[in-house]
Every structure is written in C-alpha cells, then in structure tokens.
mmCIF file of C-alpha atoms in Angstrom:
data_model
loop_
_atom_site.group_PDB
_atom_site.id
_atom_site.type_symbol
_atom_site.label_atom_id
_atom_site.label_comp_id
_atom_site.label_asym_id
_atom_site.label_seq_id
_atom_site.Cartn_x
_atom_site.Cartn_y
_atom_site.Cartn_z
ATOM 1 C CA UNK A 1 -70.078 216.243 82.649
ATOM 2 C CA UNK A 2 -73.830 215.555 83.399
ATOM 3 C CA UNK A 3 -76.390 217.277 80.053
ATOM 4 C CA UNK A 4 -78.988 216.183 78.320
ATOM 5 C CA UNK A 5 -78.831 215.140 74.633
ATOM 6 C CA UNK A 6 -81.583 215.836 72.520
ATOM 7 C CA UNK A 7 -82.434 212.935 70.397
ATOM 8 C CA UNK A 8 -85.276 212.853 67.840
ATOM 9 C CA UNK A 9 -88.310 213.939 70.116
ATOM 10 C CA UNK A 10 -86.778 213.053 73.514
ATOM 11 C CA UNK A 11 -84.502 214.112 75.790
ATOM 12 C CA UNK A 12 -81.904 211.487 77.162
ATOM 13 C CA UNK A 13 -80.266 212.378 79.989
ATOM 14 C CA UNK A 14 -77.876 209.791 80.282
ATOM 15 C CA UNK A 15 -74.085 209.639 82.125
ATOM 16 C CA UNK A 16 -71.057 208.033 80.419
ATOM 17 C CA UNK A 17 -69.026 205.750 82.163
ATOM 18 C CA UNK A 18 -66.182 208.003 81.812
ATOM 19 C CA UNK A 19 -68.061 210.953 82.898
ATOM 20 C CA UNK A 20 -69.067 208.822 86.309
ATOM 21 C CA UNK A 21 -65.173 207.755 87.272
ATOM 22 C CA UNK A 22 -64.692 212.262 86.434
ATOM 23 C CA UNK A 23 -67.248 212.607 89.217
ATOM 24 C CA UNK A 24 -65.579 210.087 91.134
ATOM 25 C CA UNK A 25 -62.297 211.088 91.307
ATOM 26 C CA UNK A 26 -63.480 214.959 91.823
ATOM 27 C CA UNK A 27 -65.766 213.713 95.044
ATOM 28 C CA UNK A 28 -62.686 211.867 96.477
ATOM 29 C CA UNK A 29 -60.884 215.119 95.989
ATOM 30 C CA UNK A 30 -63.690 217.024 97.033
ATOM 31 C CA UNK A 31 -63.969 214.854 100.845
ATOM 32 C CA UNK A 32 -60.642 216.786 101.440
ATOM 33 C CA UNK A 33 -61.379 220.007 101.389
ATOM 34 C CA UNK A 34 -63.385 222.769 103.710
ATOM 35 C CA UNK A 35 -67.111 221.814 102.832
ATOM 36 C CA UNK A 36 -68.854 224.764 104.300
ATOM 37 C CA UNK A 37 -66.412 226.960 102.116
ATOM 38 C CA UNK A 38 -66.450 224.560 98.804
ATOM 39 C CA UNK A 39 -70.743 224.514 99.472
ATOM 40 C CA UNK A 40 -70.282 228.637 99.443
ATOM 41 C CA UNK A 41 -68.238 228.450 96.334
ATOM 42 C CA UNK A 42 -69.718 225.920 94.404
ATOM 43 C CA UNK A 43 -73.106 227.509 94.841
ATOM 44 C CA UNK A 44 -72.132 231.267 94.360
ATOM 45 C CA UNK A 45 -70.113 230.216 90.839
ATOM 46 C CA UNK A 46 -73.275 228.086 89.360
ATOM 47 C CA UNK A 47 -75.908 231.059 90.048
ATOM 48 C CA UNK A 48 -73.300 233.248 88.702
ATOM 49 C CA UNK A 49 -73.962 230.877 85.723
ATOM 50 C CA UNK A 50 -77.586 232.095 85.126
ATOM 51 C CA UNK A 51 -78.324 233.445 81.952
ATOM 52 C CA UNK A 52 -80.737 236.232 83.564
ATOM 53 C CA UNK A 53 -77.365 237.463 85.257
ATOM 54 C CA UNK A 54 -75.513 240.735 83.592
ATOM 55 C CA UNK A 55 -71.857 240.730 82.737
ATOM 56 C CA UNK A 56 -71.248 243.212 85.705
ATOM 57 C CA UNK A 57 -72.812 241.165 88.012
ATOM 58 C CA UNK A 58 -70.777 238.200 86.909
ATOM 59 C CA UNK A 59 -67.827 239.808 87.357
ATOM 60 C CA UNK A 60 -68.425 240.852 90.469
ATOM 61 C CA UNK A 61 -68.896 237.582 91.238
ATOM 62 C CA UNK A 62 -66.280 235.807 89.892
ATOM 63 C CA UNK A 63 -63.811 238.113 91.292
ATOM 64 C CA UNK A 64 -65.475 237.367 94.643
ATOM 65 C CA UNK A 65 -64.870 234.037 94.616
ATOM 66 C CA UNK A 66 -61.428 233.989 93.641
ATOM 67 C CA UNK A 67 -61.014 236.351 96.375
ATOM 68 C CA UNK A 68 -62.613 234.134 99.136
ATOM 69 C CA UNK A 69 -60.477 231.039 97.517
ATOM 70 C CA UNK A 70 -56.838 232.951 97.806
ATOM 71 C CA UNK A 71 -57.327 235.313 100.369
ATOM 72 C CA UNK A 72 -59.543 233.480 103.303
ATOM 73 C CA UNK A 73 -60.611 236.079 106.037
ATOM 74 C CA UNK A 74 -57.253 237.678 105.998
ATOM 75 C CA UNK A 75 -58.541 241.435 105.803
ATOM 76 C CA UNK A 76 -55.519 243.175 105.622
ATOM 77 C CA UNK A 77 -54.232 244.227 101.757
ATOM 78 C CA UNK A 78 -56.924 242.044 100.239
ATOM 79 C CA UNK A 79 -55.882 243.802 96.430
ATOM 80 C CA UNK A 80 -52.210 243.177 96.935
ATOM 81 C CA UNK A 81 -52.612 239.556 98.431
ATOM 82 C CA UNK A 82 -55.793 238.872 95.873
ATOM 83 C CA UNK A 83 -52.934 240.018 92.866
ATOM 84 C CA UNK A 84 -50.101 237.756 94.577
ATOM 85 C CA UNK A 85 -52.089 234.736 95.445
ATOM 86 C CA UNK A 86 -54.087 234.384 92.447
ATOM 87 C CA UNK A 87 -51.244 235.039 89.830
ATOM 88 C CA UNK A 88 -48.676 232.571 91.619
ATOM 89 C CA UNK A 89 -51.828 229.883 91.337
ATOM 90 C CA UNK A 90 -52.025 230.297 87.985
ATOM 91 C CA UNK A 91 -48.631 230.255 87.069
ATOM 92 C CA UNK A 92 -47.932 227.153 88.885
ATOM 93 C CA UNK A 93 -51.290 226.091 86.622
ATOM 94 C CA UNK A 94 -48.607 227.077 83.514
ATOM 95 C CA UNK A 95 -51.248 230.046 82.935
ATOM 96 C CA UNK A 96 -49.623 232.779 82.161
ATOM 97 C CA UNK A 97 -51.073 235.908 84.535
ATOM 98 C CA UNK A 98 -49.302 238.567 85.833
ATOM 99 C CA UNK A 99 -49.567 240.079 89.254
ATOM 100 C CA UNK A 100 -50.410 243.276 87.472
ATOM 101 C CA UNK A 101 -53.522 241.741 85.658
ATOM 102 C CA UNK A 102 -54.719 240.469 88.838
ATOM 103 C CA UNK A 103 -54.660 243.734 90.122
ATOM 104 C CA UNK A 104 -56.917 245.274 87.308
ATOM 105 C CA UNK A 105 -59.534 242.471 87.443
ATOM 106 C CA UNK A 106 -59.597 243.416 91.100
ATOM 107 C CA UNK A 107 -59.509 247.125 89.894
ATOM 108 C CA UNK A 108 -62.189 246.496 87.947
ATOM 109 C CA UNK A 109 -64.252 244.713 90.746
ATOM 110 C CA UNK A 110 -64.320 247.431 92.736
ATOM 111 C CA UNK A 111 -65.441 250.215 90.305
ATOM 112 C CA UNK A 112 -68.519 247.921 89.519
ATOM 113 C CA UNK A 113 -69.264 247.457 93.197
ATOM 114 C CA UNK A 114 -68.909 251.238 94.075
ATOM 115 C CA UNK A 115 -69.632 252.901 90.798
ATOM 116 C CA UNK A 116 -71.952 251.065 89.246
ATOM 117 C CA UNK A 117 -69.763 250.905 86.144
ATOM 118 C CA UNK A 118 -65.428 250.909 84.637
ATOM 119 C CA UNK A 119 -64.066 251.909 81.769
ATOM 120 C CA UNK A 120 -61.683 249.140 82.341
ATOM 121 C CA UNK A 121 -64.522 246.109 81.605
ATOM 122 C CA UNK A 122 -64.107 245.082 77.901
ATOM 123 C CA UNK A 123 -65.292 241.275 76.873
ATOM 124 C CA UNK A 124 -61.743 239.928 76.362
ATOM 125 C CA UNK A 125 -60.890 240.713 80.044
ATOM 126 C CA UNK A 126 -64.414 239.392 81.420
ATOM 127 C CA UNK A 127 -63.881 235.983 79.276
ATOM 128 C CA UNK A 128 -60.550 235.570 80.545
ATOM 129 C CA UNK A 129 -61.809 236.234 84.300
ATOM 130 C CA UNK A 130 -64.019 233.375 83.255
ATOM 131 C CA UNK A 131 -61.131 231.142 82.578
ATOM 132 C CA UNK A 132 -59.422 232.409 85.478
ATOM 133 C CA UNK A 133 -62.237 231.623 87.787
ATOM 134 C CA UNK A 134 -62.891 228.258 86.898
ATOM 135 C CA UNK A 135 -59.141 227.526 87.260
ATOM 136 C CA UNK A 136 -58.455 228.838 90.730
ATOM 137 C CA UNK A 137 -61.818 226.691 91.480
ATOM 138 C CA UNK A 138 -60.071 223.410 89.630
ATOM 139 C CA UNK A 139 -57.375 224.105 92.142
ATOM 140 C CA UNK A 140 -58.924 224.914 95.323
ATOM 141 C CA UNK A 141 -60.425 221.537 94.602
ATOM 142 C CA UNK A 142 -57.413 219.641 93.484
ATOM 143 C CA UNK A 143 -55.081 220.713 95.522
ATOM 144 C CA UNK A 144 -57.044 221.722 98.640
ATOM 145 C CA UNK A 145 -56.250 225.363 98.554
ATOM 146 C CA UNK A 146 -56.201 227.334 101.710
ATOM 147 C CA UNK A 147 -54.405 230.644 102.497
ATOM 148 C CA UNK A 148 -51.736 229.424 104.647
ATOM 149 C CA UNK A 149 -50.508 226.753 102.481
ATOM 150 C CA UNK A 150 -50.650 229.525 99.343
ATOM 151 C CA UNK A 151 -48.386 231.448 101.771
ATOM 152 C CA UNK A 152 -45.757 228.730 102.595
ATOM 153 C CA UNK A 153 -45.730 227.789 98.578
ATOM 154 C CA UNK A 154 -44.840 231.265 97.997
ATOM 155 C CA UNK A 155 -42.451 231.423 100.847
ATOM 156 C CA UNK A 156 -40.538 228.735 99.671
ATOM 157 C CA UNK A 157 -40.590 229.027 96.214
ATOM 158 C CA UNK A 158 -39.259 232.234 97.084
ATOM 159 C CA UNK A 159 -36.947 230.380 99.315
ATOM 160 C CA UNK A 160 -37.506 232.584 102.548
ATOM 161 C CA UNK A 161 -38.146 230.563 105.604
ATOM 162 C CA UNK A 162 -41.108 232.046 107.927
#
C-alpha cells in the first residue's frame, strides 16, 4: 500500500520493496480479468471511500459493487443470485456469511434506494459490509470471477451437471 509517511517537517512518499512485489503480483492478476469491468469496480470502490460521502451512500455503493461482480448483467432474480453467489464466494474464502445475511444486506440497500432510510442499518452491519466488499473485490481480482464461473463452482459443489 502506498501512503505518505510524516517524518519531522517533511512527507516521505517512499514505497517499500515488498509493496512493489505485492503491486506487481496484483497487476499480473488484473491482466487476466475484464479490464473495463475492473476499471469501473475499482473506480466505484475508491469513490465510495471518500470521507465526505455519508454511510447510506457508501452502503448502496458497496452492495452495488458486489452485485456487479457476482450477478453480472443477469437481470433475473437479482436478490436471490446476489445472496447465493456472494455467500458462496465468502464461504469459499473462509468467511462465514449466510445466504440470509446477504439477503438482508440487499434489502437494506433496496430500502435506502427506494425510501432513503432503513431501520435495519446499524454500524456493525455497515462495518461487516465494508469487509465483505473488500473480500469480494480481492476474490474478483485473484480468481477472475464472472457469473458463469461462479455458477460452475456452485453446480460442481452441489454435484449437479449443467
């Protein structure tokens, strides 16, 4: 991670060797994924980190980022597919997030979009989503995720031939 380091009266913008190695690894993985989708996902994520944005807008953006990664352009049964695919990816990463938890996140996002508020939104849920979106993005980069690949993994896990 590249960040400024304050030393006495000057700021040091140096980057460590290990950070360069990690950056090169990340870039080599990025080359194997859809560049346009990656650009949009990464730009949306970075924009959502702006401290001026409210928690509700960040929540909407985080869920939308996950949705774009796991559901792709499929317009049918978004809530179901969002919950199924995201919970599967997280479980595969060793994170125990249930299907119903992902449905709850999607429902909060819908409440925020349609009503401007949600009684279900609490700090701990926002913080959990903040972690989840990062894991999904990392997995998207590392595994070149797309909807077909996720479906294939799930069907294989369920021992169902498509």
